[in-house]
PDB file of C-alpha atoms in Angstrom:
ATOM      1  CA  MET R 341       0.000   0.000   0.000  1.00 85.00           C
ATOM      2  CA  ALA R 342       2.859   2.398   0.741  1.00 88.00           C
ATOM      3  CA  GLY R 343       4.724   1.316  -2.385  1.00 87.00           C
ATOM      4  CA  VAL R 344       7.941   0.399  -0.544  1.00 88.00           C
ATOM      5  CA  SER R 345       9.798  -2.810   0.299  1.00 88.00           C
ATOM      6  CA  VAL R 346       9.122  -4.892   3.433  1.00 86.00           C
ATOM      7  CA  THR R 347      12.557  -3.885   4.732  1.00 84.00           C
ATOM      8  CA  THR R 348      11.818  -0.173   4.342  1.00 86.00           C
ATOM      9  CA  ALA R 349       8.419  -0.529   5.993  1.00 85.00           C
ATOM     10  CA  SER R 350      10.057  -2.388   8.868  1.00 80.00           C
ATOM     11  CA  ARG R 351      12.656   0.336   9.302  1.00 80.00           C
ATOM     12  CA  VAL R 352       9.973   2.993   9.558  1.00 82.00           C
ATOM     13  CA  LEU R 353       7.821   1.029  12.003  1.00 81.00           C
ATOM     14  CA  ASN R 354      10.808   0.134  14.201  1.00 72.00           C
ATOM     15  CA  GLY R 355      12.466   3.550  14.088  1.00 69.00           C
ATOM     16  CA  ALA R 356      15.198   3.797  11.447  1.00 59.00           C
ATOM     17  CA  ASP R 357      18.626   4.909  12.698  1.00 62.00           C
ATOM     18  CA  ALA R 358      21.326   7.011  11.039  1.00 60.00           C
ATOM     19  CA  SER R 359      22.832   3.978   9.290  1.00 65.00           C
ATOM     20  CA  HIS R 360      19.548   3.310   7.453  1.00 71.00           C
ATOM     21  CA  PRO R 361      17.932   6.724   6.824  1.00 79.00           C
ATOM     22  CA  VAL R 362      14.394   7.000   5.508  1.00 82.00           C
ATOM     23  CA  SER R 363      13.115  10.113   3.756  1.00 86.00           C
ATOM     24  CA  PRO R 364      10.221  12.083   5.323  1.00 85.00           C
ATOM     25  CA  GLU R 365       8.049  11.270   2.286  1.00 86.00           C
ATOM     26  CA  VAL R 366       8.583   7.507   2.619  1.00 86.00           C
ATOM     27  CA  ARG R 367       8.071   7.658   6.370  1.00 86.00           C
ATOM     28  CA  ALA R 368       4.774   9.521   5.903  1.00 87.00           C
ATOM     29  CA  ALA R 369       3.569   6.997   3.298  1.00 89.00           C
ATOM     30  CA  VAL R 370       4.351   3.979   5.505  1.00 84.00           C
ATOM     31  CA  THR R 371       2.829   5.593   8.584  1.00 85.00           C
ATOM     32  CA  ALA R 372      -0.347   6.496   6.710  1.00 88.00           C
ATOM     33  CA  ALA R 373      -0.676   2.963   5.303  1.00 87.00           C
ATOM     34  CA  ALA R 374      -0.203   1.432   8.756  1.00 83.00           C
ATOM     35  CA  GLU R 375      -2.839   3.747  10.202  1.00 84.00           C
ATOM     36  CA  GLN R 376      -5.318   2.992   7.426  1.00 84.00           C
ATOM     37  CA  LEU R 377      -4.823  -0.769   7.803  1.00 80.00           C
ATOM     38  CA  GLY R 378      -4.945  -0.622  11.603  1.00 78.00           C
ATOM     39  CA  TYR R 379      -1.541  -2.318  11.741  1.00 79.00           C
ATOM     40  CA  ARG R 380       0.104  -2.783  15.119  1.00 74.00           C
ATOM     41  CA  PRO R 381       3.474  -4.476  15.669  1.00 67.00           C
ATOM     42  CA  SER R 382       3.313  -7.890  17.340  1.00 59.00           C
ATOM     43  CA  ALA R 383       5.235  -7.792  20.603  1.00 55.00           C
ATOM     44  CA  THR R 384       5.273 -11.609  20.658  1.00 54.00           C
ATOM     45  CA  ALA R 385       6.769 -11.854  17.178  1.00 54.00           C
ATOM     46  CA  ARG R 386       9.328  -9.179  17.983  1.00 56.00           C
ATOM     47  CA  ALA R 387      10.325 -11.023  21.161  1.00 52.00           C
ATOM     48  CA  LEU R 388      10.770 -14.265  19.206  1.00 51.00           C
ATOM     49  CA  LYS R 389      12.986 -12.594  16.616  1.00 50.00           C
ATOM     50  CA  GLN R 390      15.060 -10.533  19.037  1.00 51.00           C
ATOM     51  CA  GLY R 391      15.178 -13.162  21.789  1.00 52.00           C
ATOM     52  CA  ARG R 392      14.048 -10.548  24.305  1.00 58.00           C
ATOM     53  CA  SER R 393      10.702  -8.928  25.047  1.00 77.00           C
ATOM     54  CA  ASP R 394       9.817  -5.511  26.402  1.00 92.00           C
ATOM     55  CA  LEU R 395       7.749  -7.016  29.239  1.00 96.00           C
ATOM     56  CA  ILE R 396       8.667  -6.873  32.938  1.00 97.00           C
ATOM     57  CA  GLY R 397       6.609  -9.006  35.306  1.00 97.00           C
ATOM     58  CA  VAL R 398       6.004  -7.869  38.892  1.00 98.00           C
ATOM     59  CA  ILE R 399       4.899 -10.320  41.589  1.00 97.00           C
ATOM     60  CA  VAL R 400       3.631  -8.616  44.738  1.00 96.00           C
ATOM     61  CA  SER R 401       2.816 -10.307  48.039  1.00 93.00           C
ATOM     62  CA  ASP R 402      -0.356  -8.365  48.862  1.00 92.00           C
ATOM     63  CA  ILE R 403      -1.881  -6.104  46.238  1.00 90.00           C
ATOM     64  CA  LEU R 404      -3.981  -4.337  48.910  1.00 90.00           C
ATOM     65  CA  ASP R 405      -0.910  -3.189  50.852  1.00 93.00           C
ATOM     66  CA  PRO R 406       0.101   0.390  49.833  1.00 94.00           C
ATOM     67  CA  TYR R 407       3.755  -0.586  50.370  1.00 95.00           C
ATOM     68  CA  PHE R 408       3.594  -2.871  47.346  1.00 95.00           C
ATOM     69  CA  GLY R 409       1.526  -0.354  45.418  1.00 94.00           C
ATOM     70  CA  GLU R 410       4.277   2.245  45.778  1.00 95.00           C
ATOM     71  CA  LEU R 411       6.971  -0.278  44.851  1.00 95.00           C
ATOM     72  CA  THR R 412       5.011  -1.257  41.744  1.00 96.00           C
ATOM     73  CA  ARG R 413       4.471   2.373  40.796  1.00 96.00           C
ATOM     74  CA  GLY R 414       8.241   2.956  40.975  1.00 96.00           C
ATOM     75  CA  ILE R 415       8.796  -0.050  38.710  1.00 97.00           C
ATOM     76  CA  GLU R 416       6.170   1.140  36.229  1.00 97.00           C
ATOM     77  CA  ILE R 417       7.590   4.660  35.985  1.00 97.00           C
ATOM     78  CA  ALA R 418      11.124   3.379  35.413  1.00 97.00           C
ATOM     79  CA  SER R 419       9.904   0.706  32.974  1.00 97.00           C
ATOM     80  CA  ALA R 420       8.090   3.234  30.812  1.00 96.00           C
ATOM     81  CA  ALA R 421      11.180   5.438  30.683  1.00 95.00           C
ATOM     82  CA  ALA R 422      13.291   2.443  29.615  1.00 95.00           C
ATOM     83  CA  GLY R 423      10.826   1.273  26.955  1.00 94.00           C
ATOM     84  CA  PHE R 424       9.316  -1.622  28.911  1.00 96.00           C
ATOM     85  CA  VAL R 425       5.749  -2.536  29.811  1.00 96.00           C
ATOM     86  CA  THR R 426       4.884  -3.993  33.221  1.00 96.00           C
ATOM     87  CA  VAL R 427       2.383  -6.682  34.152  1.00 96.00           C
ATOM     88  CA  SER R 428       1.614  -7.051  37.859  1.00 96.00           C
ATOM     89  CA  ALA R 429       0.382 -10.221  39.591  1.00 96.00           C
ATOM     90  CA  ASN R 430      -0.736 -10.820  43.174  1.00 96.00           C
ATOM     91  CA  GLY R 431       1.028 -13.729  44.892  1.00 95.00           C
ATOM     92  CA  ASN R 432      -0.985 -13.585  48.148  1.00 92.00           C
ATOM     93  CA  ARG R 433       2.133 -14.529  50.159  1.00 92.00           C
ATOM     94  CA  ASP R 434       1.715 -18.047  48.761  1.00 94.00           C
ATOM     95  CA  PRO R 435       4.675 -19.704  46.955  1.00 93.00           C
ATOM     96  CA  GLU R 436       2.348 -21.968  44.985  1.00 95.00           C
ATOM     97  CA  GLN R 437       0.405 -18.991  43.654  1.00 96.00           C
ATOM     98  CA  GLU R 438       3.681 -17.154  43.013  1.00 96.00           C
ATOM     99  CA  LEU R 439       4.876 -20.158  41.002  1.00 96.00           C
ATOM    100  CA  THR R 440       1.721 -20.072  38.859  1.00 97.00           C
ATOM    101  CA  ARG R 441       2.148 -16.324  38.233  1.00 97.00           C
ATOM    102  CA  PHE R 442       5.874 -16.749  37.552  1.00 97.00           C
ATOM    103  CA  ARG R 443       5.267 -19.438  34.932  1.00 96.00           C
ATOM    104  CA  ALA R 444       2.568 -17.356  33.234  1.00 96.00           C
ATOM    105  CA  LEU R 445       4.870 -14.354  33.002  1.00 96.00           C
ATOM    106  CA  ARG R 446       7.607 -16.515  31.502  1.00 94.00           C
ATOM    107  CA  GLN R 447       5.173 -17.981  28.972  1.00 92.00           C
ATOM    108  CA  HIS R 448       4.459 -14.425  27.833  1.00 91.00           C
ATOM    109  CA  GLY R 449       8.182 -13.856  27.289  1.00 92.00           C
ATOM    110  CA  ALA R 450       8.943 -11.514  30.183  1.00 95.00           C
ATOM    111  CA  ALA R 451      12.457 -10.139  29.936  1.00 95.00           C
ATOM    112  CA  GLY R 452      12.589  -9.819  33.691  1.00 96.00           C
ATOM    113  CA  ILE R 453      10.494 -10.685  36.733  1.00 98.00           C
ATOM    114  CA  VAL R 454      10.587  -8.702  39.978  1.00 98.00           C
ATOM    115  CA  PHE R 455       9.549 -10.185  43.328  1.00 97.00           C
ATOM    116  CA  CYS R 456       8.465  -7.370  45.649  1.00 96.00           C
ATOM    117  CA  GLY R 457       7.938  -9.268  48.906  1.00 94.00           C
ATOM    118  CA  SER R 458       9.508 -11.877  51.141  1.00 93.00           C
ATOM    119  CA  ASP R 459       8.573 -15.544  51.229  1.00 90.00           C
ATOM    120  CA  ILE R 460       7.501 -17.506  54.286  1.00 91.00           C
ATOM    121  CA  ASP R 461      10.083 -20.025  55.419  1.00 88.00           C
ATOM    122  CA  GLY R 462       8.836 -23.598  55.049  1.00 86.00           C
ATOM    123  CA  ALA R 463       5.629 -22.699  53.199  1.00 90.00           C
ATOM    124  CA  PRO R 464       4.389 -25.360  50.718  1.00 91.00           C
ATOM    125  CA  GLY R 465       5.701 -24.701  47.235  1.00 92.00           C
ATOM    126  CA  THR R 466       8.829 -22.816  48.295  1.00 93.00           C
ATOM    127  CA  ALA R 467      11.209 -25.473  46.929  1.00 93.00           C
ATOM    128  CA  ALA R 468       9.320 -25.783  43.634  1.00 94.00           C
ATOM    129  CA  LEU R 469       9.390 -22.006  43.168  1.00 95.00           C
ATOM    130  CA  ALA R 470      13.146 -21.953  43.845  1.00 94.00           C
ATOM    131  CA  ARG R 471      13.732 -24.615  41.184  1.00 95.00           C
ATOM    132  CA  GLU R 472      11.634 -22.697  38.657  1.00 96.00           C
ATOM    133  CA  VAL R 473      13.470 -19.442  39.384  1.00 96.00           C
ATOM    134  CA  ASN R 474      16.860 -21.133  39.001  1.00 95.00           C
ATOM    135  CA  ARG R 475      15.773 -22.645  35.661  1.00 95.00           C
ATOM    136  CA  ALA R 476      14.507 -19.291  34.411  1.00 95.00           C
ATOM    137  CA  ILE R 477      17.771 -17.555  35.292  1.00 95.00           C
ATOM    138  CA  ARG R 478      19.777 -20.234  33.463  1.00 94.00           C
ATOM    139  CA  GLU R 479      17.583 -19.688  30.404  1.00 93.00           C
ATOM    140  CA  GLY R 480      18.157 -15.935  30.383  1.00 92.00           C
ATOM    141  CA  THR R 481      15.256 -14.405  32.327  1.00 95.00           C
ATOM    142  CA  ARG R 482      16.399 -11.605  34.621  1.00 96.00           C
ATOM    143  CA  VAL R 483      14.981 -12.263  38.090  1.00 97.00           C
ATOM    144  CA  VAL R 484      15.423  -9.761  40.905  1.00 97.00           C
ATOM    145  CA  SER R 485      13.997  -9.614  44.412  1.00 97.00           C
ATOM    146  CA  LEU R 486      13.388  -6.452  46.422  1.00 97.00           C
ATOM    147  CA  ALA R 487      12.990  -8.428  49.667  1.00 95.00           C
ATOM    148  CA  PRO R 488      14.776 -11.399  51.248  1.00 94.00           C
ATOM    149  CA  ARG R 489      13.895 -14.667  49.493  1.00 92.00           C
ATOM    150  CA  GLY R 490      14.785 -18.322  49.920  1.00 87.00           C
ATOM    151  CA  PHE R 491      15.831 -18.762  46.279  1.00 91.00           C
ATOM    152  CA  THR R 492      19.019 -17.547  44.643  1.00 89.00           C
ATOM    153  CA  SER R 493      18.604 -14.503  42.423  1.00 93.00           C
ATOM    154  CA  ALA R 494      19.750 -10.917  42.203  1.00 95.00           C
ATOM    155  CA  GLN R 495      18.614  -9.083  45.334  1.00 96.00           C
ATOM    156  CA  ILE R 496      18.311  -5.354  45.967  1.00 97.00           C
ATOM    157  CA  VAL R 497      17.273  -5.414  49.601  1.00 96.00           C
ATOM    158  CA  VAL R 498      17.303  -2.770  52.318  1.00 95.00           C
ATOM    159  CA  ASP R 499      18.824  -4.013  55.599  1.00 96.00           C
ATOM    160  CA  ASN R 500      15.672  -4.723  57.629  1.00 96.00           C
ATOM    161  CA  THR R 501      17.608  -5.628  60.778  1.00 97.00           C
ATOM    162  CA  ALA R 502      19.552  -2.369  60.772  1.00 97.00           C
ATOM    163  CA  THR R 503      16.486  -0.208  60.046  1.00 97.00           C
ATOM    164  CA  SER R 504      14.571  -1.740  62.949  1.00 98.00           C
ATOM    165  CA  ALA R 505      17.551  -1.403  65.292  1.00 98.00           C
ATOM    166  CA  HIS R 506      17.902   2.258  64.318  1.00 97.00           C
ATOM    167  CA  LEU R 507      14.219   2.938  64.964  1.00 98.00           C
ATOM    168  CA  THR R 508      14.325   1.128  68.319  1.00 98.00           C
ATOM    169  CA  ALA R 509      17.348   3.194  69.373  1.00 97.00           C
ATOM    170  CA  HIS R 510      15.472   6.368  68.395  1.00 97.00           C
ATOM    171  CA  LEU R 511      12.521   5.451  70.612  1.00 97.00           C
ATOM    172  CA  ILE R 512      14.848   4.658  73.511  1.00 97.00           C
ATOM    173  CA  GLY R 513      16.540   8.000  72.915  1.00 96.00           C
ATOM    174  CA  THR R 514      13.214   9.787  73.447  1.00 95.00           C
ATOM    175  CA  GLY R 515      12.974   8.239  76.902  1.00 95.00           C
ATOM    176  CA  ALA R 516      10.795   5.223  76.104  1.00 97.00           C
ATOM    177  CA  ARG R 517      11.678   2.031  77.972  1.00 97.00           C
ATOM    178  CA  ASP R 518       8.617  -0.213  77.637  1.00 98.00           C
ATOM    179  CA  ILE R 519       8.539  -0.583  73.850  1.00 98.00           C
ATOM    180  CA  VAL R 520       6.229  -3.168  72.258  1.00 98.00           C
ATOM    181  CA  PHE R 521       6.887  -4.468  68.747  1.00 98.00           C
ATOM    182  CA  VAL R 522       3.635  -4.949  66.809  1.00 98.00           C
ATOM    183  CA  GLY R 523       2.966  -7.062  63.734  1.00 97.00           C
ATOM    184  CA  GLY R 524       4.491  -9.830  61.695  1.00 96.00           C
ATOM    185  CA  ILE R 525       3.947 -13.234  60.134  1.00 95.00           C
ATOM    186  CA  PRO R 526       5.949 -16.214  61.483  1.00 94.00           C
ATOM    187  CA  GLY R 527       8.606 -17.230  58.962  1.00 93.00           C
ATOM    188  CA  LEU R 528       8.254 -14.078  56.825  1.00 95.00           C
ATOM    189  CA  ALA R 529      11.883 -13.071  56.342  1.00 94.00           C
ATOM    190  CA  ALA R 530      11.486  -9.280  56.295  1.00 95.00           C
ATOM    191  CA  ALA R 531       9.325  -9.278  59.434  1.00 96.00           C
ATOM    192  CA  ASP R 532      11.643 -11.703  61.232  1.00 97.00           C
ATOM    193  CA  GLU R 533      14.632  -9.473  60.461  1.00 97.00           C
ATOM    194  CA  ARG R 534      12.822  -6.400  61.799  1.00 98.00           C
ATOM    195  CA  ILE R 535      11.952  -8.256  64.996  1.00 98.00           C
ATOM    196  CA  SER R 536      15.566  -9.361  65.311  1.00 98.00           C
ATOM    197  CA  GLY R 537      16.836  -5.777  65.045  1.00 98.00           C
ATOM    198  CA  TYR R 538      14.355  -4.641  67.676  1.00 98.00           C
ATOM    199  CA  ARG R 539      15.161  -7.457  70.091  1.00 98.00           C
ATOM    200  CA  SER R 540      18.925  -7.120  69.849  1.00 98.00           C
ATOM    201  CA  THR R 541      18.757  -3.359  70.481  1.00 98.00           C
ATOM    202  CA  MET R 542      16.459  -3.801  73.472  1.00 98.00           C
ATOM    203  CA  TYR R 543      18.768  -6.415  74.995  1.00 98.00           C
ATOM    204  CA  GLU R 544      21.830  -4.248  74.351  1.00 98.00           C
ATOM    205  CA  ARG R 545      20.188  -1.411  76.326  1.00 97.00           C
ATOM    206  CA  GLY R 546      19.186  -3.704  79.192  1.00 98.00           C
ATOM    207  CA  LEU R 547      15.482  -3.603  78.267  1.00 98.00           C
ATOM    208  CA  LYS R 548      12.990  -6.428  77.872  1.00 98.00           C
ATOM    209  CA  PRO R 549      11.534  -6.918  74.388  1.00 98.00           C
ATOM    210  CA  HIS R 550       7.845  -7.689  73.910  1.00 98.00           C
ATOM    211  CA  VAL R 551       6.604  -8.844  70.483  1.00 98.00           C
ATOM    212  CA  VAL R 552       2.864  -9.132  69.765  1.00 97.00           C
ATOM    213  CA  GLY R 553       0.469  -9.522  66.846  1.00 96.00           C
ATOM    214  CA  LEU R 554       2.290 -12.138  64.772  1.00 95.00           C
ATOM    215  CA  ASP R 555      -0.853 -12.935  62.788  1.00 92.00           C
ATOM    216  CA  GLY R 556      -0.838 -10.098  60.291  1.00 93.00           C
ATOM    217  CA  MET R 557       0.701  -6.904  58.949  1.00 95.00           C
ATOM    218  CA  ASN R 558      -2.379  -4.840  58.168  1.00 95.00           C
ATOM    219  CA  GLN R 559      -4.563  -2.183  59.771  1.00 97.00           C
ATOM    220  CA  THR R 560      -7.005  -4.645  61.312  1.00 97.00           C
ATOM    221  CA  ALA R 561      -4.250  -6.692  62.932  1.00 96.00           C
ATOM    222  CA  GLY R 562      -2.587  -3.562  64.339  1.00 97.00           C
ATOM    223  CA  ARG R 563      -5.858  -2.186  65.699  1.00 98.00           C
ATOM    224  CA  ASP R 564      -6.957  -5.410  67.355  1.00 98.00           C
ATOM    225  CA  VAL R 565      -3.703  -6.279  69.115  1.00 97.00           C
ATOM    226  CA  VAL R 566      -3.152  -2.747  70.419  1.00 98.00           C
ATOM    227  CA  ALA R 567      -6.769  -2.595  71.640  1.00 97.00           C
ATOM    228  CA  THR R 568      -6.150  -5.803  73.584  1.00 97.00           C
ATOM    229  CA  ILE R 569      -3.025  -4.354  75.199  1.00 97.00           C
ATOM    230  CA  LEU R 570      -4.827  -1.139  76.124  1.00 96.00           C
ATOM    231  CA  ALA R 571      -7.490  -3.189  77.884  1.00 94.00           C
ATOM    232  CA  GLY R 572      -4.807  -4.516  80.257  1.00 92.00           C
ATOM    233  CA  ALA R 573      -3.492  -3.090  83.489  1.00 88.00           C
ATOM    234  CA  THR R 574      -0.561  -1.135  82.031  1.00 91.00           C
ATOM    235  CA  THR R 575       0.107   0.834  78.870  1.00 94.00           C
ATOM    236  CA  PRO R 576       3.577   0.747  77.257  1.00 97.00           C
ATOM    237  CA  ASP R 577       5.637   3.834  76.482  1.00 97.00           C
ATOM    238  CA  ALA R 578       5.743   3.134  72.753  1.00 98.00           C
ATOM    239  CA  PHE R 579       4.676   0.822  69.956  1.00 98.00           C
ATOM    240  CA  LEU R 580       7.136  -0.002  67.176  1.00 98.00           C
ATOM    241  CA  CYS R 581       5.132  -1.307  64.225  1.00 98.00           C
ATOM    242  CA  THR R 582       6.503  -3.625  61.569  1.00 97.00           C
ATOM    243  CA  ASN R 583       4.982  -1.513  58.769  1.00 97.00           C
ATOM    244  CA  ASP R 584       2.866   1.590  58.201  1.00 97.00           C
ATOM    245  CA  GLU R 585      -0.409  -0.294  57.804  1.00 97.00           C
ATOM    246  CA  THR R 586       0.003  -1.915  61.225  1.00 97.00           C
ATOM    247  CA  ALA R 587       0.844   1.510  62.674  1.00 98.00           C
ATOM    248  CA  VAL R 588      -2.295   3.103  61.210  1.00 97.00           C
ATOM    249  CA  GLY R 589      -4.380   0.365  62.839  1.00 97.00           C
ATOM    250  CA  ALA R 590      -2.560   0.926  66.141  1.00 98.00           C
ATOM    251  CA  ILE R 591      -3.307   4.657  65.979  1.00 97.00           C
ATOM    252  CA  ALA R 592      -7.001   3.869  65.435  1.00 97.00           C
ATOM    253  CA  ALA R 593      -7.040   1.718  68.587  1.00 97.00           C
ATOM    254  CA  LEU R 594      -5.321   4.451  70.587  1.00 97.00           C
ATOM    255  CA  TRP R 595      -7.718   7.131  69.374  1.00 95.00           C
ATOM    256  CA  ASN R 596     -10.722   4.914  70.096  1.00 96.00           C
ATOM    257  CA  ALA R 597      -9.427   4.457  73.650  1.00 96.00           C
ATOM    258  CA  GLY R 598      -8.854   8.173  74.093  1.00 95.00           C
ATOM    259  CA  VAL R 599      -5.089   7.789  74.405  1.00 96.00           C
ATOM    260  CA  ASP R 600      -2.989  10.803  73.422  1.00 95.00           C
ATOM    261  CA  VAL R 601      -0.384  10.182  70.712  1.00 96.00           C
ATOM    262  CA  PRO R 602       2.414  10.977  71.389  1.00 95.00           C
ATOM    263  CA  GLY R 603       1.656  12.493  74.791  1.00 93.00           C
ATOM    264  CA  ASP R 604       0.777   9.175  76.425  1.00 95.00           C
ATOM    265  CA  VAL R 605       2.121   6.654  73.917  1.00 97.00           C
ATOM    266  CA  ALA R 606       4.530   7.009  70.999  1.00 97.00           C
ATOM    267  CA  ILE R 607       4.148   5.241  67.642  1.00 97.00           C
ATOM    268  CA  ALA R 608       6.828   4.517  65.044  1.00 98.00           C
ATOM    269  CA  SER R 609       6.938   2.257  61.996  1.00 98.00           C
ATOM    270  CA  ILE R 610       8.995   0.951  59.108  1.00 97.00           C
ATOM    271  CA  GLY R 611       7.756   1.852  55.628  1.00 95.00           C
ATOM    272  CA  GLY R 612       7.452   5.445  54.508  1.00 90.00           C
ATOM    273  CA  THR R 613       4.245   5.068  52.467  1.00 95.00           C
ATOM    274  CA  ALA R 614       1.970   7.963  51.562  1.00 94.00           C
ATOM    275  CA  GLY R 615      -0.603   6.749  54.092  1.00 93.00           C
ATOM    276  CA  GLY R 616       1.961   6.857  56.880  1.00 94.00           C
ATOM    277  CA  ARG R 617       2.992  10.383  55.924  1.00 95.00           C
ATOM    278  CA  ILE R 618      -0.632  11.557  56.072  1.00 95.00           C
ATOM    279  CA  PHE R 619      -0.634  10.562  59.752  1.00 95.00           C
ATOM    280  CA  ASP R 620       2.816  12.177  60.081  1.00 96.00           C
ATOM    281  CA  LEU R 621       4.198   8.891  61.394  1.00 97.00           C
ATOM    282  CA  THR R 622       7.708   8.740  62.702  1.00 97.00           C
ATOM    283  CA  ALA R 623       9.141   6.064  60.428  1.00 97.00           C
ATOM    284  CA  VAL R 624      12.197   4.630  58.810  1.00 97.00           C
ATOM    285  CA  GLU R 625      11.271   5.481  55.243  1.00 96.00           C
ATOM    286  CA  LEU R 626      12.275   2.851  52.710  1.00 95.00           C
ATOM    287  CA  PRO R 627      13.108   4.333  49.276  1.00 94.00           C
ATOM    288  CA  LEU R 628      10.341   2.452  47.476  1.00 95.00           C
ATOM    289  CA  GLY R 629      10.428   4.368  44.192  1.00 94.00           C
ATOM    290  CA  GLU R 630      14.216   4.092  44.022  1.00 95.00           C
ATOM    291  CA  LEU R 631      14.062   0.343  44.704  1.00 96.00           C
ATOM    292  CA  GLY R 632      11.687   0.000  41.764  1.00 96.00           C
ATOM    293  CA  ARG R 633      13.956   2.019  39.509  1.00 96.00           C
ATOM    294  CA  LEU R 634      16.973  -0.098  40.426  1.00 97.00           C
ATOM    295  CA  ALA R 635      15.058  -3.297  39.686  1.00 97.00           C
ATOM    296  CA  VAL R 636      14.305  -2.059  36.168  1.00 97.00           C
ATOM    297  CA  GLU R 637      17.923  -0.959  35.769  1.00 96.00           C
ATOM    298  CA  TYR R 638      19.041  -4.503  36.538  1.00 96.00           C
ATOM    299  CA  VAL R 639      16.597  -6.046  34.066  1.00 95.00           C
ATOM    300  CA  ALA R 640      17.605  -3.612  31.302  1.00 94.00           C
ATOM    301  CA  ASP R 641      21.355  -3.919  31.920  1.00 90.00           C
ATOM    302  CA  ASP R 642      23.293  -6.359  29.726  1.00 80.00           C
ATOM    303  CA  THR R 643      25.782  -7.077  32.517  1.00 83.00           C
ATOM    304  CA  ASP R 644      25.301  -9.081  35.710  1.00 85.00           C
ATOM    305  CA  ARG R 645      25.995  -6.063  37.917  1.00 91.00           C
ATOM    306  CA  VAL R 646      23.456  -5.868  40.734  1.00 94.00           C
ATOM    307  CA  PRO R 647      22.846  -2.296  41.966  1.00 94.00           C
ATOM    308  CA  ASP R 648      23.449  -1.579  45.636  1.00 94.00           C
ATOM    309  CA  ALA R 649      20.335  -1.081  47.739  1.00 93.00           C
ATOM    310  CA  PRO R 650      19.629   2.579  48.581  1.00 93.00           C
ATOM    311  CA  VAL R 651      19.814   3.797  52.166  1.00 91.00           C
ATOM    312  CA  ALA R 652      16.668   4.088  54.291  1.00 95.00           C
ATOM    313  CA  THR R 653      16.208   7.295  56.276  1.00 95.00           C
ATOM    314  CA  LEU R 654      14.560   8.073  59.602  1.00 96.00           C
ATOM    315  CA  ARG R 655      11.764  10.632  59.306  1.00 95.00           C
ATOM    316  CA  ILE R 656      10.697  12.008  62.671  1.00 95.00           C
ATOM    317  CA  GLY R 657       7.002  12.864  62.611  1.00 96.00           C
ATOM    318  CA  ARG R 658       4.423  13.962  65.161  1.00 95.00           C
ATOM    319  CA  THR R 659       3.813  10.483  66.585  1.00 96.00           C
ATOM    320  CA  THR R 660       6.926  10.577  68.767  1.00 95.00           C
ATOM    321  CA  ARG R 661       8.458  13.242  70.975  1.00 85.00           C
ATOM    322  CA  GLU R 662      10.969  13.616  73.776  1.00 71.00           C
ATOM    323  CA  ARG R 663       9.508  12.438  77.063  1.00 58.00           C
ATOM    324  CA  THR R 664       9.859  14.768  80.053  1.00 50.00           C
ATOM    325  CA  ASP R 665       8.659  12.425  82.803  1.00 49.00           C
TER     326      ASP R 665
END
């Protein structure tokens, strides 16, 4: 229809470079013919010919958690800038579901697959997922994790133990002594590391750790466990929450009980999500957008260089203050 060769049409549709110039007249003719015919390039065919697609798969642990939403948004922004398209899948913190999603993404020719959350040690399907990941890496798929995982792949992971230790030391520095750690899931690597950092810091300062609420990392779990504690005989000086969602739930329980935050009880968390900032939470803010960008950088890079994880920062909000008593 454009009156040119297949090669010339291909050069126009794929963006001719300086070594194969195409005149403006030819470009206009090919573009007009493609528009009239409704032609769209086949990403699948292109991937088969080039041996590499422009698709990046993202497997998140809990699609309802804003933490993973912000990570995914960072990946999508960086992917678009690098010429990739992202497809997100919810793994529900279940290795068997993650394996199903992982295989589907590979079947669609994903150039890279990003795992955004930790796995649960000993969960059914963990070994099968590890074998599938190892096979994919051998066959050329770029796999990167933004949280600690049981399989071997590139990892760009913030030091959860250190961030929790830093936050615990901050709370102790404000005068708090009875500090309760809230939230987690037994065997979930990221949560276990945060608990470890809290416990070790408490012991180092001669204080007794107290971990509660190991049945979830969401607002409901945080609200319910803190409400139970408030119904007891004593109220702690501070709650250190495993993530922002747990902290928001804890704040709801405190408000419902008429407890002043931070006058009576301090709250701090690990996360740095938009929801946490709305409540002006004191938090170790994880660089979620930067983590996403680095994951895309690894997938797009032709080398095996794994970027270093960015540094988390402590943001002191209105939910903590120096104690004067």
